[in-house]
Short mmCIF file of C-alpha atoms and ligand atoms in Angstrom, two decimals:
data_model
loop_
_atom_site.label_atom_id
_atom_site.label_comp_id
_atom_site.label_asym_id
_atom_site.label_seq_id
_atom_site.Cartn_x
_atom_site.Cartn_y
_atom_site.Cartn_z
CA MET A 28 61.63 -155.41 77.42
CA SER A 29 59.47 -155.43 74.45
CA ARG A 30 57.61 -152.85 73.50
CA LYS A 31 54.38 -152.29 71.22
CA ALA A 32 55.14 -150.01 68.50
CA PHE A 33 52.59 -147.34 68.21
CA ILE A 34 52.22 -145.86 65.06
CA ALA A 35 50.82 -142.58 64.47
CA ALA A 36 49.65 -139.94 61.61
CA ASN A 37 49.98 -136.25 62.34
CA TRP A 38 48.10 -134.63 59.58
CA LYS A 39 48.87 -131.24 60.53
CA MET A 40 46.97 -128.89 58.82
CA TYR A 41 45.47 -130.90 56.01
CA LYS A 42 42.05 -132.31 54.97
CA THR A 43 38.48 -130.73 55.31
CA PRO A 44 36.01 -133.00 57.26
CA GLY A 45 35.13 -135.06 53.93
CA GLN A 46 38.52 -135.83 53.02
CA ALA A 47 39.41 -137.07 56.72
CA LYS A 48 35.82 -139.37 56.39
CA ALA A 49 37.08 -141.04 53.08
CA PHE A 50 40.47 -141.26 54.91
CA VAL A 51 39.06 -143.53 57.76
CA ASP A 52 36.40 -145.26 55.80
CA ALA A 53 39.48 -146.46 53.26
CA PHE A 54 42.43 -147.16 55.80
CA LEU A 55 40.05 -149.06 58.43
CA PRO A 56 39.58 -152.30 56.36
CA LEU A 57 43.46 -152.13 55.19
CA VAL A 58 44.63 -152.26 59.19
CA ALA A 59 41.75 -154.14 60.41
CA GLY A 60 42.92 -157.10 62.82
CA HIS A 61 45.90 -155.27 62.53
CA ASP A 62 47.09 -155.54 66.49
CA ARG A 63 50.77 -156.07 66.34
CA ASP A 64 50.95 -152.15 66.49
CA GLU A 65 49.04 -149.53 68.28
CA ILE A 66 47.67 -147.32 65.64
CA ALA A 67 46.52 -143.31 66.00
CA LEU A 68 45.22 -140.30 63.76
CA PHE A 69 46.13 -136.79 64.91
CA PRO A 70 43.89 -134.51 63.01
CA SER A 71 43.17 -130.56 63.20
CA PRO A 72 40.58 -129.83 66.03
CA VAL A 73 37.48 -129.12 63.67
CA LEU A 74 37.80 -132.92 62.24
CA LEU A 75 38.12 -134.67 65.67
CA PRO A 76 34.29 -135.41 66.05
CA THR A 77 34.19 -136.78 62.29
CA VAL A 78 37.42 -139.11 62.43
CA ILE A 79 36.45 -140.38 66.19
CA GLU A 80 32.73 -141.08 64.92
CA ALA A 81 34.28 -143.04 61.57
CA ALA A 82 36.95 -145.01 63.48
CA ARG A 83 34.64 -145.67 66.68
CA GLY A 84 34.99 -149.62 67.85
CA SER A 85 38.16 -149.70 65.59
CA ASN A 86 41.45 -150.69 66.52
CA VAL A 87 42.19 -146.90 65.34
CA SER A 88 42.87 -144.36 68.47
CA VAL A 89 42.52 -140.43 67.86
CA GLY A 90 44.05 -137.62 69.52
CA ALA A 91 44.67 -133.85 68.83
CA GLN A 92 47.61 -131.90 67.74
CA ASN A 93 47.74 -129.89 70.94
CA ILE A 94 45.79 -128.91 74.10
CA HIS A 95 45.61 -125.97 75.97
CA PHE A 96 47.40 -125.92 79.23
CA ALA A 97 44.58 -124.38 80.99
CA GLU A 98 41.15 -126.64 81.86
CA GLU A 99 39.45 -123.62 80.53
CA GLY A 100 39.13 -119.69 79.82
CA ALA A 101 39.51 -116.70 77.82
CA TYR A 102 42.07 -118.65 75.33
CA THR A 103 40.53 -117.77 71.78
CA GLY A 104 41.45 -120.07 69.18
CA GLU A 105 42.73 -122.88 71.68
CA THR A 106 41.28 -126.39 72.56
CA SER A 107 40.94 -127.63 76.14
CA VAL A 108 41.61 -131.33 77.19
CA GLY A 109 38.09 -131.77 78.66
CA GLN A 110 36.61 -130.46 75.13
CA LEU A 111 38.89 -133.27 73.60
CA LEU A 112 38.02 -135.96 76.09
CA ALA A 113 34.25 -134.46 75.37
CA VAL A 114 34.33 -135.63 72.06
CA GLY A 115 36.00 -138.76 72.45
CA GLY A 116 39.81 -137.83 72.00
CA THR A 117 42.30 -140.16 73.96
CA HIS A 118 45.33 -139.00 73.25
CA THR A 119 47.41 -135.34 71.95
CA LEU A 120 50.91 -134.12 70.96
CA ILE A 121 52.78 -131.63 72.98
CA GLY A 122 55.50 -129.51 71.99
CA HIS A 123 55.80 -130.44 68.13
CA SER A 124 58.64 -128.49 66.61
CA GLU A 125 55.92 -126.36 64.66
CA ARG A 126 54.17 -125.00 67.81
CA ARG A 127 57.87 -124.66 68.93
CA GLN A 128 58.63 -122.52 66.06
CA TYR A 129 55.60 -120.69 64.74
CA PHE A 130 53.82 -120.72 68.35
CA ALA A 131 56.71 -119.77 70.38
CA GLU A 132 55.78 -122.69 72.52
CA THR A 133 59.01 -123.34 75.10
CA ASP A 134 59.74 -126.30 77.54
CA ALA A 135 58.26 -124.21 80.28
CA ILE A 136 54.66 -124.42 78.37
CA VAL A 137 55.09 -128.00 77.54
CA ASN A 138 55.50 -128.98 80.84
CA LYS A 139 52.38 -127.08 81.81
CA LYS A 140 50.10 -128.81 78.86
CA LEU A 141 51.95 -132.28 79.99
CA HIS A 142 50.68 -131.75 83.40
CA THR A 143 47.29 -131.08 82.45
CA ALA A 144 47.01 -133.92 80.16
CA LEU A 145 48.25 -136.37 82.90
CA LYS A 146 46.07 -134.75 85.26
CA HIS A 147 42.86 -135.43 82.85
CA GLY A 148 44.13 -138.98 81.53
CA VAL A 149 44.61 -137.80 77.81
CA ILE A 150 47.62 -140.08 76.41
CA PRO A 151 50.61 -137.27 75.63
CA VAL A 152 53.28 -137.61 72.77
CA VAL A 153 55.96 -135.37 73.94
CA CYS A 154 57.71 -134.22 70.90
CA ILE A 155 61.30 -133.07 71.09
CA GLY A 156 64.44 -132.29 68.60
CA GLU A 157 67.22 -130.31 67.61
CA VAL A 158 67.25 -128.30 64.79
CA LEU A 159 70.14 -128.67 61.89
CA ALA A 160 72.38 -125.80 63.54
CA GLU A 161 72.08 -127.71 66.78
CA ARG A 162 72.97 -131.03 65.04
CA GLU A 163 76.05 -129.19 63.26
CA ALA A 164 77.40 -127.56 66.40
CA GLY A 165 77.61 -130.92 68.22
CA LYS A 166 74.86 -129.62 70.70
CA THR A 167 72.11 -132.70 70.09
CA GLU A 168 72.75 -134.08 73.38
CA GLU A 169 72.42 -131.21 75.10
CA VAL A 170 69.49 -130.11 73.26
CA LEU A 171 67.31 -133.35 74.38
CA LYS A 172 68.53 -133.02 77.71
CA THR A 173 67.23 -129.74 78.17
CA GLN A 174 64.13 -130.34 76.71
CA ILE A 175 63.60 -133.69 78.64
CA ALA A 176 64.41 -131.75 81.76
CA GLY A 177 61.84 -128.96 80.91
CA ALA A 178 59.14 -131.04 79.76
CA PHE A 179 58.98 -133.27 82.81
CA ALA A 180 59.69 -130.98 85.71
CA GLY A 181 57.52 -131.96 88.59
CA ILE A 182 56.25 -135.29 86.77
CA THR A 183 56.70 -138.13 88.93
CA ALA A 184 57.52 -141.72 88.12
CA GLU A 185 54.07 -142.98 89.05
CA ALA A 186 52.15 -140.14 86.90
CA ALA A 187 54.65 -140.72 83.81
CA ALA A 188 53.44 -144.41 82.66
CA PRO A 189 51.29 -142.98 79.80
CA ILE A 190 53.62 -140.99 78.51
CA PHE A 191 55.46 -141.28 74.89
CA ILE A 192 58.39 -138.99 73.34
CA ALA A 193 58.69 -138.63 69.90
CA TYR A 194 62.37 -137.61 68.62
CA GLU A 195 61.65 -135.61 65.68
CA PRO A 196 64.71 -134.15 64.39
CA VAL A 197 63.68 -130.55 63.16
CA TRP A 198 65.99 -130.82 59.99
CA ALA A 199 64.13 -134.08 59.17
CA ILE A 200 60.42 -132.84 59.06
CA GLY A 201 58.83 -132.61 55.53
CA THR A 202 62.29 -132.17 54.00
CA GLY A 203 62.70 -135.86 52.70
CA ARG A 204 66.17 -135.96 54.73
CA THR A 205 65.37 -138.79 57.19
CA ALA A 206 68.00 -139.57 60.36
CA THR A 207 69.37 -142.74 59.50
CA PRO A 208 68.19 -145.64 61.68
CA GLU A 209 71.87 -145.31 63.82
CA MET A 210 71.34 -141.55 64.03
CA ALA A 211 68.21 -142.36 65.67
CA VAL A 212 69.06 -144.87 67.75
CA GLU A 213 71.88 -142.89 69.29
CA ALA A 214 69.11 -140.09 70.18
CA HIS A 215 66.86 -142.64 71.23
CA ILE A 216 69.57 -144.10 73.42
CA ILE A 217 70.59 -140.59 75.04
CA ILE A 218 66.62 -139.71 75.53
CA ARG A 219 66.06 -143.34 77.38
CA ALA A 220 68.93 -142.47 79.67
CA GLU A 221 68.22 -138.81 80.33
CA VAL A 222 64.46 -140.64 81.34
CA ALA A 223 65.96 -143.06 83.61
CA LYS A 224 67.79 -140.33 85.21
CA LEU A 225 64.86 -138.24 86.00
CA LEU A 226 62.09 -141.08 86.70
CA GLY A 227 64.04 -144.32 87.22
CA ALA A 228 65.12 -147.09 85.31
CA LYS A 229 61.75 -148.92 85.10
CA VAL A 230 59.96 -146.00 83.77
CA ALA A 231 62.73 -145.49 81.31
CA ALA A 232 62.56 -149.40 79.96
CA ALA A 233 58.90 -149.18 79.69
CA MET A 234 58.54 -145.47 77.53
CA ARG A 235 57.93 -145.59 74.12
CA ILE A 236 60.21 -143.38 72.30
CA LEU A 237 58.75 -143.05 68.79
CA TYR A 238 60.91 -141.66 65.80
CA GLY A 239 59.67 -138.97 63.71
CA GLY A 240 60.80 -137.02 60.53
CA SER A 241 60.16 -137.90 56.78
CA VAL A 242 59.46 -141.19 57.69
CA LYS A 243 58.20 -143.09 54.58
CA PRO A 244 57.40 -146.30 53.38
CA ASP A 245 60.88 -147.52 52.15
CA ASN A 246 62.47 -146.52 55.60
CA ALA A 247 60.04 -147.37 58.20
CA THR A 248 60.81 -150.91 58.48
CA ALA A 249 64.57 -150.00 59.05
CA LEU A 250 63.57 -147.51 61.57
CA ILE A 251 60.76 -148.95 63.44
CA SER A 252 62.95 -152.49 63.50
CA GLU A 253 65.21 -151.41 65.94
CA GLU A 254 65.22 -152.34 69.40
CA GLU A 255 65.34 -148.62 70.35
CA ILE A 256 63.01 -147.17 68.44
CA ASP A 257 58.98 -148.10 69.44
CA GLY A 258 57.05 -146.73 66.38
CA ALA A 259 56.83 -143.67 63.68
CA LEU A 260 55.19 -140.20 64.15
CA VAL A 261 54.31 -139.56 60.56
CA GLY A 262 53.66 -136.41 58.64
CA GLY A 263 53.41 -136.00 54.88
CA ALA A 264 53.19 -140.20 54.25
CA SER A 265 50.55 -140.35 56.55
CA LEU A 266 48.06 -138.52 54.40
CA LYS A 267 46.69 -141.35 51.87
CA PRO A 268 45.36 -144.62 53.24
CA ASP A 269 47.93 -146.81 51.38
CA SER A 270 51.11 -145.27 52.53
CA PHE A 271 50.23 -144.70 56.07
CA THR A 272 48.93 -148.53 55.64
CA ALA A 273 52.49 -149.56 54.51
CA ILE A 274 54.09 -147.81 57.40
CA VAL A 275 51.87 -149.51 60.03
CA LYS A 276 52.83 -152.79 58.44
CA TYR A 277 56.48 -152.09 58.00
P1 13P B 16 57.15 -135.43 57.90
O1 13P B 16 56.76 -136.97 58.27
O2 13P B 16 56.20 -134.65 56.92
O3 13P B 16 58.43 -135.28 58.06
O4 13P B 16 56.56 -134.92 59.06
C1 13P B 16 57.03 -135.25 60.31
C2 13P B 16 56.36 -134.64 61.57
O5 13P B 16 56.65 -133.51 61.77
C3 13P B 16 55.33 -135.64 62.46
O6 13P B 16 54.81 -135.16 63.53
#
């Protein structure tokens, strides 16, 4: 089955509104008419209105890096799915390793966020991946299976269609140390098999599994042209229009 690649920029906590607008203004002409792949930007919440406005009517979607699982409430500092939808955001990352590492997000929290996103029609990108010590201890498969089972608890095959998974080995994030295409493919096969076990072969075959972790213009082609790798979630190399365009056009 052929799956359309999804190439996404995770800007993390970078850019002011002015810088974000300048990026979009420079980027849109570079990718105009590019419909081989889906393209999305994930800026900080304070940048969402600016980026959404600047990208309106283009082939570039915009989403949040995080949402809260509650619909609203006394959760200082958080953003709800309703707030995201109201400003025109369509997607959200869930469970990025930096959320897990610095903000104590567990698989149970990821699961609650996934339910909330699906309930409100926000397209979720569920991030999973092992840390270096887990890989070195031969626990990668076990970690990925646990993260998937935790994230997908109570999710039905009918509800699962919009979900993306991003495989982001933590040791490859921001380190310049990319997983080889072989390592990424091996992990993606494990992930797809686990999704098939939980949600059925049809859902698994259609689900897009992205790779993230030091994706750069010079390694994007080798990674994304793998049949098992359905796109990329890009951090550092997504901050400049030229380098992100080179990845989009791998
Ligand atoms: P880098 O591309 O900077 O390694 O970041 C990857 C990432 O965390 C994307 O979500």
